[in-house]
Amino acid sequence: MNQRLNSLIRYLLLALAITTALIAVLAILVWTVNFQPKDIHPAPVVCSGQPQSLNPGQTVKVLSWNVQYMAGKGYWFFYEGGTDTAPAESDIRQTLDQAARVIKVENPDIVLLQEVDEAARRTHYTDQLKLLRERLDGRYPCRTEAFYWKSDFVPHPDIWGPVGMKLVILSKFRISEATRHQLPLIPENWVSQQFNLKRALLAARIPYGDTEFVVMNTHLSAFAQGTDTMKRQIKSVKSILTGHTAAGRPWIIGGDLNLLPPGNAYSELTEQQKSAYRPQTEIKPLFEAFKVIPALEEVSNDDRRHWFTHFPNDPDIRAPNKTIDYIFYADSVKRTSAHVRQADTWTISDHLPVVAEFTLPRGSKYPPTQSLPRFPGEE
């Protein structure tokens, strides 16, 4: 009897050891195939040709645009409630052509793009930034980029392959350095979090007189309902902006914040559309602390439709219906013009480009002999 009991115990211990080893191997595999960014780390900067120099008092034109991985508007994707999983390669090429056309016509000095794919199965393993730059004919000699979704394999039945999606900054001016800031993640189980998006803020430094002009690009979380993710991400973004302000650096930040502006925007949505947002928008601290395009009065008056930036892919929605894309800017930077390019962009993406011109300050808070303070974590 004791011999049988001892044998059973040995078998159970062996099974437990094997199970533990398998779990460890699977955890290592999950960790290895997924992007593991640091909280703050340098982002690659590439400059070629002869970038322009940025001068004090100069006016700079900026375009910010979520290009929806160049999928176009002919699809309703599974994560939005539809059934489509990926755009056709021919549609991607056509969308790249149209996106390049808009950028050429607007001719901004700086381009901020969100949702640019690279080596993703859904977009046929192409490098969309490379293809876009070819269409822009060398207009932007400097660039920096940062992934915020990257995995060698995502085992979701509607993905089932590699993903790669990044923030991109294109500049006619020389970029001296760039930094990727990791933003707070959606709280979920460890395995799901590994395969999910790791939202980020990309900051590029452009030499400017005795200081630097900091240009930032971000894309905050979607599908974070029922958590405090958006509140924590806004707090993180605000901290970074406050740091640059305290250091006397002029700055701008553009992107898809996935948040409604303060005011009545929430009440104007259908009940189904309201499920993605809160009645009291989490973006309010940024509106209270900084200047923004579109301004609160612009998204609150009778002409607010001119500032709508989001046109959902849901076929029941026939026109842009809300503002969730913005450009915030420092007090030292003067807005000279701004608009959302709507007329000829409805078929390119589910977002519309926000375009603005800014005049930079002529003076610097710091003399040339004084070293510039760095934002905490960027030493």
Tab-separated table of C-alpha atoms in Angstrom:
chain	number	residue	atom	x	y	z
A	1	MET	CA	0.000	0.000	0.000
A	2	ASN	CA	2.782	2.433	0.948
A	3	GLN	CA	4.678	1.579	-2.250
A	4	ARG	CA	1.636	2.436	-4.384
A	5	LEU	CA	1.125	5.688	-2.475
A	6	ASN	CA	4.742	6.648	-2.932
A	7	SER	CA	4.537	5.909	-6.672
A	8	LEU	CA	1.414	8.059	-6.990
A	9	ILE	CA	3.118	10.939	-5.190
A	10	ARG	CA	6.150	10.652	-7.492
A	11	TYR	CA	3.900	10.719	-10.561
A	12	LEU	CA	2.032	13.761	-9.231
A	13	LEU	CA	5.282	15.599	-8.478
A	14	LEU	CA	6.607	14.727	-11.932
A	15	ALA	CA	3.387	15.990	-13.553
A	16	LEU	CA	3.598	19.200	-11.503
A	17	ALA	CA	7.220	19.729	-12.531
A	18	ILE	CA	6.405	19.182	-16.205
A	19	THR	CA	3.428	21.543	-16.017
A	20	THR	CA	5.515	24.220	-14.296
A	21	ALA	CA	8.231	23.867	-16.923
A	22	LEU	CA	5.703	24.153	-19.762
A	23	ILE	CA	4.183	27.277	-18.218
A	24	ALA	CA	7.648	28.805	-17.863
A	25	VAL	CA	8.514	27.957	-21.483
A	26	LEU	CA	5.216	29.454	-22.714
A	27	ALA	CA	5.772	32.617	-20.635
A	28	ILE	CA	9.264	33.018	-22.093
A	29	LEU	CA	7.875	32.477	-25.602
A	30	VAL	CA	5.117	35.066	-25.084
A	31	TRP	CA	7.673	37.541	-23.713
A	32	THR	CA	10.091	36.921	-26.579
A	33	VAL	CA	7.688	37.325	-29.508
A	34	ASN	CA	6.309	40.620	-28.209
A	35	PHE	CA	7.709	44.150	-28.048
A	36	GLN	CA	9.058	44.992	-24.579
A	37	PRO	CA	9.724	48.758	-24.503
A	38	LYS	CA	11.370	50.597	-21.637
A	39	ASP	CA	9.508	53.439	-19.933
A	40	ILE	CA	11.759	55.968	-21.682
A	41	HIS	CA	14.309	55.228	-24.363
A	42	PRO	CA	15.859	56.869	-27.445
A	43	ALA	CA	13.984	56.599	-30.741
A	44	PRO	CA	15.898	56.288	-34.028
A	45	VAL	CA	16.504	59.478	-36.001
A	46	VAL	CA	17.395	59.392	-39.697
A	47	CYS	CA	18.352	62.517	-41.663
A	48	SER	CA	19.548	62.648	-45.252
A	49	GLY	CA	20.280	65.386	-47.744
A	50	GLN	CA	20.247	68.906	-46.362
A	51	PRO	CA	17.556	69.498	-43.717
A	52	GLN	CA	16.482	73.074	-43.139
A	53	SER	CA	17.453	75.023	-40.035
A	54	LEU	CA	14.698	76.317	-37.770
A	55	ASN	CA	15.053	79.984	-36.831
A	56	PRO	CA	13.597	82.020	-33.949
A	57	GLY	CA	10.347	83.720	-34.928
A	58	GLN	CA	9.778	81.364	-37.855
A	59	THR	CA	6.299	80.144	-38.797
A	60	VAL	CA	5.957	76.358	-38.914
A	61	LYS	CA	3.140	74.377	-40.519
A	62	VAL	CA	2.119	71.061	-38.922
A	63	LEU	CA	-0.181	68.281	-40.139
A	64	SER	CA	-1.380	65.544	-37.760
A	65	TRP	CA	-3.240	62.517	-39.129
A	66	ASN	CA	-4.275	59.021	-38.115
A	67	VAL	CA	-3.978	57.252	-41.481
A	68	GLN	CA	-5.596	53.960	-40.301
A	69	TYR	CA	-2.723	51.842	-41.701
A	70	MET	CA	-3.644	53.059	-45.206
A	71	ALA	CA	-6.727	50.806	-45.304
A	72	GLY	CA	-9.066	53.388	-46.815
A	73	LYS	CA	-12.760	53.688	-46.029
A	74	GLY	CA	-14.105	50.615	-47.788
A	75	TYR	CA	-14.004	48.347	-44.760
A	76	TRP	CA	-15.722	47.844	-41.406
A	77	PHE	CA	-13.204	46.006	-39.273
A	78	PHE	CA	-13.854	43.288	-36.702
A	79	TYR	CA	-12.592	45.379	-33.761
A	80	GLU	CA	-15.165	48.086	-34.617
A	81	GLY	CA	-18.131	45.700	-34.814
A	82	GLY	CA	-17.803	44.717	-38.466
A	83	THR	CA	-16.434	41.563	-40.093
A	84	ASP	CA	-13.488	42.754	-42.226
A	85	THR	CA	-10.006	41.683	-41.140
A	86	ALA	CA	-7.624	43.301	-43.631
A	87	PRO	CA	-7.607	45.686	-46.632
A	88	ALA	CA	-6.684	44.567	-50.129
A	89	GLU	CA	-3.166	45.407	-51.275
A	90	SER	CA	-4.558	47.468	-54.161
A	91	ASP	CA	-6.562	49.594	-51.723
A	92	ILE	CA	-3.456	50.216	-49.620
A	93	ARG	CA	-1.557	51.453	-52.680
A	94	GLN	CA	-4.420	53.753	-53.626
A	95	THR	CA	-4.667	55.123	-50.086
A	96	LEU	CA	-0.915	55.751	-49.997
A	97	ASP	CA	-1.290	57.744	-53.222
A	98	GLN	CA	-4.111	59.824	-51.746
A	99	ALA	CA	-2.370	60.409	-48.423
A	100	ALA	CA	0.745	61.583	-50.264
A	101	ARG	CA	-1.373	63.879	-52.424
A	102	VAL	CA	-2.896	65.586	-49.378
A	103	ILE	CA	0.487	66.023	-47.727
A	104	LYS	CA	1.961	67.493	-50.912
A	105	VAL	CA	-0.932	69.930	-51.340
A	106	GLU	CA	-0.828	71.082	-47.703
A	107	ASN	CA	2.984	71.102	-47.781
A	108	PRO	CA	3.483	71.139	-43.990
A	109	ASP	CA	6.950	71.503	-42.493
A	110	ILE	CA	6.254	68.722	-40.003
A	111	VAL	CA	4.009	65.670	-40.411
A	112	LEU	CA	2.708	63.636	-37.467
A	113	LEU	CA	1.246	60.272	-38.461
A	114	GLN	CA	-0.433	57.635	-36.330
A	115	GLU	CA	-1.181	53.998	-37.288
A	116	VAL	CA	1.588	53.451	-39.813
A	117	ASP	CA	2.166	49.732	-40.393
A	118	GLU	CA	5.406	47.866	-40.947
A	119	ALA	CA	5.805	44.103	-41.526
A	120	ALA	CA	2.207	43.394	-40.483
A	121	ARG	CA	0.264	40.499	-41.972
A	122	ARG	CA	-2.903	42.603	-42.332
A	123	THR	CA	-1.088	45.055	-44.621
A	124	HIS	CA	0.813	42.428	-46.620
A	125	TYR	CA	4.120	42.806	-44.748
A	126	THR	CA	4.883	46.165	-46.372
A	127	ASP	CA	6.842	49.086	-44.928
A	128	GLN	CA	4.234	51.839	-45.243
A	129	LEU	CA	6.578	54.619	-44.172
A	130	LYS	CA	9.039	53.646	-46.913
A	131	LEU	CA	6.265	53.554	-49.518
A	132	LEU	CA	4.896	56.921	-48.374
A	133	ARG	CA	8.320	58.559	-48.389
A	134	GLU	CA	8.866	57.361	-51.965
A	135	ARG	CA	5.667	59.162	-52.932
A	136	LEU	CA	6.763	62.340	-51.132
A	137	ASP	CA	9.860	62.712	-53.324
A	138	GLY	CA	12.362	63.598	-50.618
A	139	ARG	CA	10.380	66.484	-49.149
A	140	TYR	CA	11.124	65.369	-45.586
A	141	PRO	CA	14.825	64.623	-45.084
A	142	CYS	CA	14.466	63.849	-41.365
A	143	ARG	CA	12.285	61.311	-39.620
A	144	THR	CA	11.825	59.439	-36.384
A	145	GLU	CA	9.439	56.654	-35.462
A	146	ALA	CA	8.312	54.522	-32.535
A	147	PHE	CA	6.374	51.265	-32.496
A	148	TYR	CA	3.402	50.962	-30.195
A	149	TRP	CA	2.166	47.578	-31.413
A	150	LYS	CA	4.721	44.987	-32.377
A	151	SER	CA	4.608	41.211	-32.207
A	152	ASP	CA	6.062	38.365	-34.216
A	153	PHE	CA	2.768	36.526	-33.919
A	154	VAL	CA	-0.629	37.435	-32.461
A	155	PRO	CA	-2.780	34.300	-31.981
A	156	HIS	CA	-6.086	36.097	-32.518
A	157	PRO	CA	-8.199	34.378	-35.208
A	158	ASP	CA	-8.736	37.684	-37.048
A	159	ILE	CA	-5.020	38.581	-36.941
A	160	TRP	CA	-3.081	35.284	-36.844
A	161	GLY	CA	0.313	36.652	-37.720
A	162	PRO	CA	2.789	39.449	-37.084
A	163	VAL	CA	1.779	43.031	-36.335
A	164	GLY	CA	3.737	46.277	-36.450
A	165	MET	CA	2.249	49.746	-36.009
A	166	LYS	CA	4.075	52.964	-35.205
A	167	LEU	CA	4.033	56.693	-34.667
A	168	VAL	CA	5.955	58.698	-37.281
A	169	ILE	CA	7.335	62.242	-37.361
A	170	LEU	CA	8.536	63.630	-40.708
A	171	SER	CA	10.394	66.934	-40.714
A	172	LYS	CA	11.912	69.379	-43.178
A	173	PHE	CA	14.080	70.525	-40.249
A	174	ARG	CA	16.982	68.716	-38.645
A	175	ILE	CA	15.994	66.468	-35.752
A	176	SER	CA	18.815	66.222	-33.239
A	177	GLU	CA	17.349	63.422	-31.111
A	178	ALA	CA	14.091	61.687	-30.299
A	179	THR	CA	12.597	59.860	-27.326
A	180	ARG	CA	9.876	57.234	-26.950
A	181	HIS	CA	7.810	57.550	-23.757
A	182	GLN	CA	5.777	54.506	-22.725
A	183	LEU	CA	2.235	55.405	-21.624
A	184	PRO	CA	0.187	53.496	-19.027
A	185	LEU	CA	-1.273	50.220	-20.299
A	186	ILE	CA	-4.819	48.921	-20.063
A	187	PRO	CA	-5.029	46.771	-16.891
A	188	GLU	CA	-5.690	43.180	-17.994
A	189	ASN	CA	-4.218	39.721	-17.541
A	190	TRP	CA	-0.495	39.415	-18.234
A	191	VAL	CA	-0.802	37.360	-21.429
A	192	SER	CA	-3.360	39.682	-23.074
A	193	GLN	CA	-1.268	42.710	-22.116
A	194	GLN	CA	1.774	41.256	-23.865
A	195	PHE	CA	-0.051	40.935	-27.189
A	196	ASN	CA	-1.964	44.199	-26.899
A	197	LEU	CA	-0.948	47.709	-28.014
A	198	LYS	CA	1.622	49.520	-25.902
A	199	ARG	CA	0.619	53.141	-26.407
A	200	ALA	CA	3.388	55.713	-26.503
A	201	LEU	CA	4.391	59.328	-26.971
A	202	LEU	CA	7.145	60.126	-29.475
A	203	ALA	CA	9.102	63.352	-28.882
A	204	ALA	CA	11.508	64.861	-31.439
A	205	ARG	CA	13.900	67.699	-30.621
A	206	ILE	CA	14.593	70.261	-33.345
A	207	PRO	CA	17.487	72.696	-32.706
A	208	TYR	CA	16.090	76.182	-32.470
A	209	GLY	CA	18.154	79.233	-31.589
A	210	ASP	CA	19.574	78.677	-28.100
A	211	THR	CA	17.067	75.968	-27.196
A	212	GLU	CA	15.021	73.222	-28.846
A	213	PHE	CA	11.565	73.043	-30.388
A	214	VAL	CA	9.968	69.818	-29.155
A	215	VAL	CA	7.510	68.151	-31.522
A	216	MET	CA	5.473	65.274	-30.107
A	217	ASN	CA	3.116	62.675	-31.537
A	218	THR	CA	0.817	60.281	-29.680
A	219	HIS	CA	-2.140	57.932	-29.997
A	220	LEU	CA	-4.018	57.151	-26.793
A	221	SER	CA	-5.931	53.974	-26.053
A	222	ALA	CA	-9.200	52.876	-27.549
A	223	PHE	CA	-11.430	50.183	-26.028
A	224	ALA	CA	-10.352	51.087	-22.503
A	225	GLN	CA	-13.871	51.484	-21.135
A	226	GLY	CA	-14.402	50.417	-17.548
A	227	THR	CA	-10.808	51.257	-16.568
A	228	ASP	CA	-8.900	54.362	-15.528
A	229	THR	CA	-6.482	53.981	-18.473
A	230	MET	CA	-7.390	57.224	-20.217
A	231	LYS	CA	-7.110	59.218	-17.006
A	232	ARG	CA	-3.645	57.779	-16.344
A	233	GLN	CA	-2.486	58.349	-19.933
A	234	ILE	CA	-3.647	61.964	-19.868
A	235	LYS	CA	-1.822	62.452	-16.557
A	236	SER	CA	1.350	61.053	-18.111
A	237	VAL	CA	1.073	63.262	-21.205
A	238	LYS	CA	0.408	66.334	-19.069
A	239	SER	CA	3.493	65.594	-16.970
A	240	ILE	CA	5.702	65.463	-20.076
A	241	LEU	CA	4.262	68.715	-21.449
A	242	THR	CA	4.636	70.443	-18.095
A	243	GLY	CA	8.264	69.341	-17.986
A	244	HIS	CA	9.059	70.912	-21.342
A	245	THR	CA	7.205	74.085	-20.351
A	246	ALA	CA	9.205	74.334	-17.120
A	247	ALA	CA	12.412	73.923	-19.128
A	248	GLY	CA	11.457	76.855	-21.346
A	249	ARG	CA	11.174	74.811	-24.527
A	250	PRO	CA	8.489	75.689	-27.076
A	251	TRP	CA	6.520	72.564	-27.959
A	252	ILE	CA	3.557	71.122	-29.795
A	253	ILE	CA	1.894	67.726	-29.587
A	254	GLY	CA	-0.571	66.267	-32.052
A	255	GLY	CA	-2.370	62.994	-32.327
A	256	ASP	CA	-5.426	60.826	-31.978
A	257	LEU	CA	-6.379	61.079	-28.313
A	258	ASN	CA	-9.550	58.974	-28.623
A	259	LEU	CA	-11.339	61.393	-26.287
A	260	LEU	CA	-14.191	63.841	-26.820
A	261	PRO	CA	-13.686	67.524	-26.022
A	262	PRO	CA	-15.285	69.011	-22.904
A	263	GLY	CA	-18.844	70.239	-23.349
A	264	ASN	CA	-21.833	68.687	-25.089
A	265	ALA	CA	-20.072	66.339	-27.500
A	266	TYR	CA	-21.037	63.245	-25.500
A	267	SER	CA	-24.748	64.077	-25.416
A	268	GLU	CA	-24.813	64.454	-29.220
A	269	LEU	CA	-23.756	60.839	-29.857
A	270	THR	CA	-26.136	57.907	-30.241
A	271	GLU	CA	-26.473	55.510	-27.330
A	272	GLN	CA	-24.328	52.950	-29.145
A	273	GLN	CA	-21.580	55.497	-29.841
A	274	LYS	CA	-21.616	56.736	-26.241
A	275	SER	CA	-20.362	53.348	-25.043
A	276	ALA	CA	-16.810	54.261	-26.110
A	277	TYR	CA	-16.665	57.468	-24.031
A	278	ARG	CA	-17.526	58.941	-20.644
A	279	PRO	CA	-19.926	61.833	-20.008
A	280	GLN	CA	-17.084	63.678	-18.246
A	281	THR	CA	-14.226	63.426	-20.697
A	282	GLU	CA	-10.792	62.536	-19.303
A	283	ILE	CA	-9.114	65.073	-21.620
A	284	LYS	CA	-10.308	68.021	-19.537
A	285	PRO	CA	-6.991	68.523	-17.632
A	286	LEU	CA	-5.180	69.143	-20.924
A	287	PHE	CA	-7.807	71.661	-22.062
A	288	GLU	CA	-7.481	73.463	-18.731
A	289	ALA	CA	-3.676	73.542	-18.737
A	290	PHE	CA	-2.737	74.195	-22.368
A	291	LYS	CA	-3.817	75.812	-25.615
A	292	VAL	CA	-5.374	73.475	-28.149
A	293	ILE	CA	-6.614	73.133	-31.726
A	294	PRO	CA	-9.521	73.006	-32.037
A	295	ALA	CA	-10.146	75.345	-29.112
A	296	LEU	CA	-13.043	74.756	-26.738
A	297	GLU	CA	-15.093	77.552	-28.288
A	298	GLU	CA	-14.584	76.046	-31.757
A	299	VAL	CA	-15.953	72.645	-30.747
A	300	SER	CA	-18.840	74.207	-28.813
A	301	ASN	CA	-20.386	76.609	-31.337
A	302	ASP	CA	-22.772	76.097	-34.266
A	303	ASP	CA	-19.860	75.536	-36.677
A	304	ARG	CA	-18.340	72.688	-34.663
A	305	ARG	CA	-18.872	70.225	-37.521
A	306	HIS	CA	-16.014	71.915	-39.343
A	307	TRP	CA	-13.776	70.603	-36.548
A	308	PHE	CA	-14.951	66.988	-36.606
A	309	THR	CA	-11.971	64.695	-37.130
A	310	HIS	CA	-13.456	61.204	-36.884
A	311	PHE	CA	-15.557	59.448	-39.528
A	312	PRO	CA	-16.301	55.938	-38.201
A	313	ASN	CA	-16.245	53.022	-40.631
A	314	ASP	CA	-19.711	51.924	-39.504
A	315	PRO	CA	-21.756	52.047	-42.756
A	316	ASP	CA	-24.716	53.547	-40.878
A	317	ILE	CA	-22.657	56.677	-40.191
A	318	ARG	CA	-22.524	58.809	-43.333
A	319	ALA	CA	-20.265	61.716	-42.288
A	320	PRO	CA	-17.699	62.763	-39.681
A	321	ASN	CA	-19.463	62.940	-36.331
A	322	LYS	CA	-17.012	63.979	-33.590
A	323	THR	CA	-13.669	65.507	-32.662
A	324	ILE	CA	-11.061	63.214	-31.088
A	325	ASP	CA	-7.835	64.447	-32.775
A	326	TYR	CA	-6.021	67.548	-31.483
A	327	ILE	CA	-2.876	69.648	-31.525
A	328	PHE	CA	-1.891	71.125	-28.150
A	329	TYR	CA	0.796	73.791	-27.972
A	330	ALA	CA	2.875	75.799	-25.495
A	331	ASP	CA	1.962	79.317	-24.393
A	332	SER	CA	5.155	80.574	-26.032
A	333	VAL	CA	3.928	79.354	-29.428
A	334	LYS	CA	1.426	81.501	-31.341
A	335	ARG	CA	-1.294	79.940	-33.464
A	336	THR	CA	-1.595	81.721	-36.817
A	337	SER	CA	-4.037	79.436	-38.660
A	338	ALA	CA	-5.770	76.080	-38.263
A	339	HIS	CA	-8.285	73.828	-39.983
A	340	VAL	CA	-9.404	70.230	-40.372
A	341	ARG	CA	-9.009	69.188	-43.996
A	342	GLN	CA	-12.385	67.610	-44.713
A	343	ALA	CA	-13.450	68.174	-48.305
A	344	ASP	CA	-11.231	65.632	-50.062
A	345	THR	CA	-10.187	63.289	-47.246
A	346	TRP	CA	-13.374	61.399	-46.349
A	347	THR	CA	-12.381	58.298	-48.338
A	348	ILE	CA	-8.750	58.099	-47.177
A	349	SER	CA	-9.039	57.236	-43.482
A	350	ASP	CA	-11.531	57.107	-40.630
A	351	HIS	CA	-9.736	60.212	-39.347
A	352	LEU	CA	-9.270	63.605	-40.975
A	353	PRO	CA	-6.011	65.570	-40.874
A	354	VAL	CA	-5.643	68.483	-38.470
A	355	VAL	CA	-3.515	71.262	-39.985
A	356	ALA	CA	-2.114	74.313	-38.191
A	357	GLU	CA	0.514	77.015	-38.504
A	358	PHE	CA	2.457	78.318	-35.526
A	359	THR	CA	4.865	81.200	-35.060
A	360	LEU	CA	7.698	80.323	-32.708
A	361	PRO	CA	9.046	82.754	-30.115
A	362	ARG	CA	12.006	84.924	-31.066
A	363	GLY	CA	13.810	84.639	-27.763
A	364	SER	CA	14.955	81.832	-25.506
A	365	LYS	CA	14.665	81.510	-21.744
A	366	TYR	CA	18.167	80.059	-21.589
A	367	PRO	CA	21.362	81.828	-22.778
A	368	PRO	CA	23.741	79.918	-25.073
A	369	THR	CA	26.251	79.347	-22.256
A	370	GLN	CA	23.728	77.634	-20.015
A	371	SER	CA	23.041	73.939	-20.542
A	372	LEU	CA	19.435	73.047	-21.168
A	373	PRO	CA	17.702	71.128	-18.391
A	374	ARG	CA	16.487	67.688	-19.438
A	375	PHE	CA	13.114	66.223	-18.716
A	376	PRO	CA	13.361	63.587	-15.928
A	377	GLY	CA	14.406	60.265	-17.436
A	378	GLU	CA	15.975	61.794	-20.556
A	379	GLU	CA	19.472	62.302	-19.179
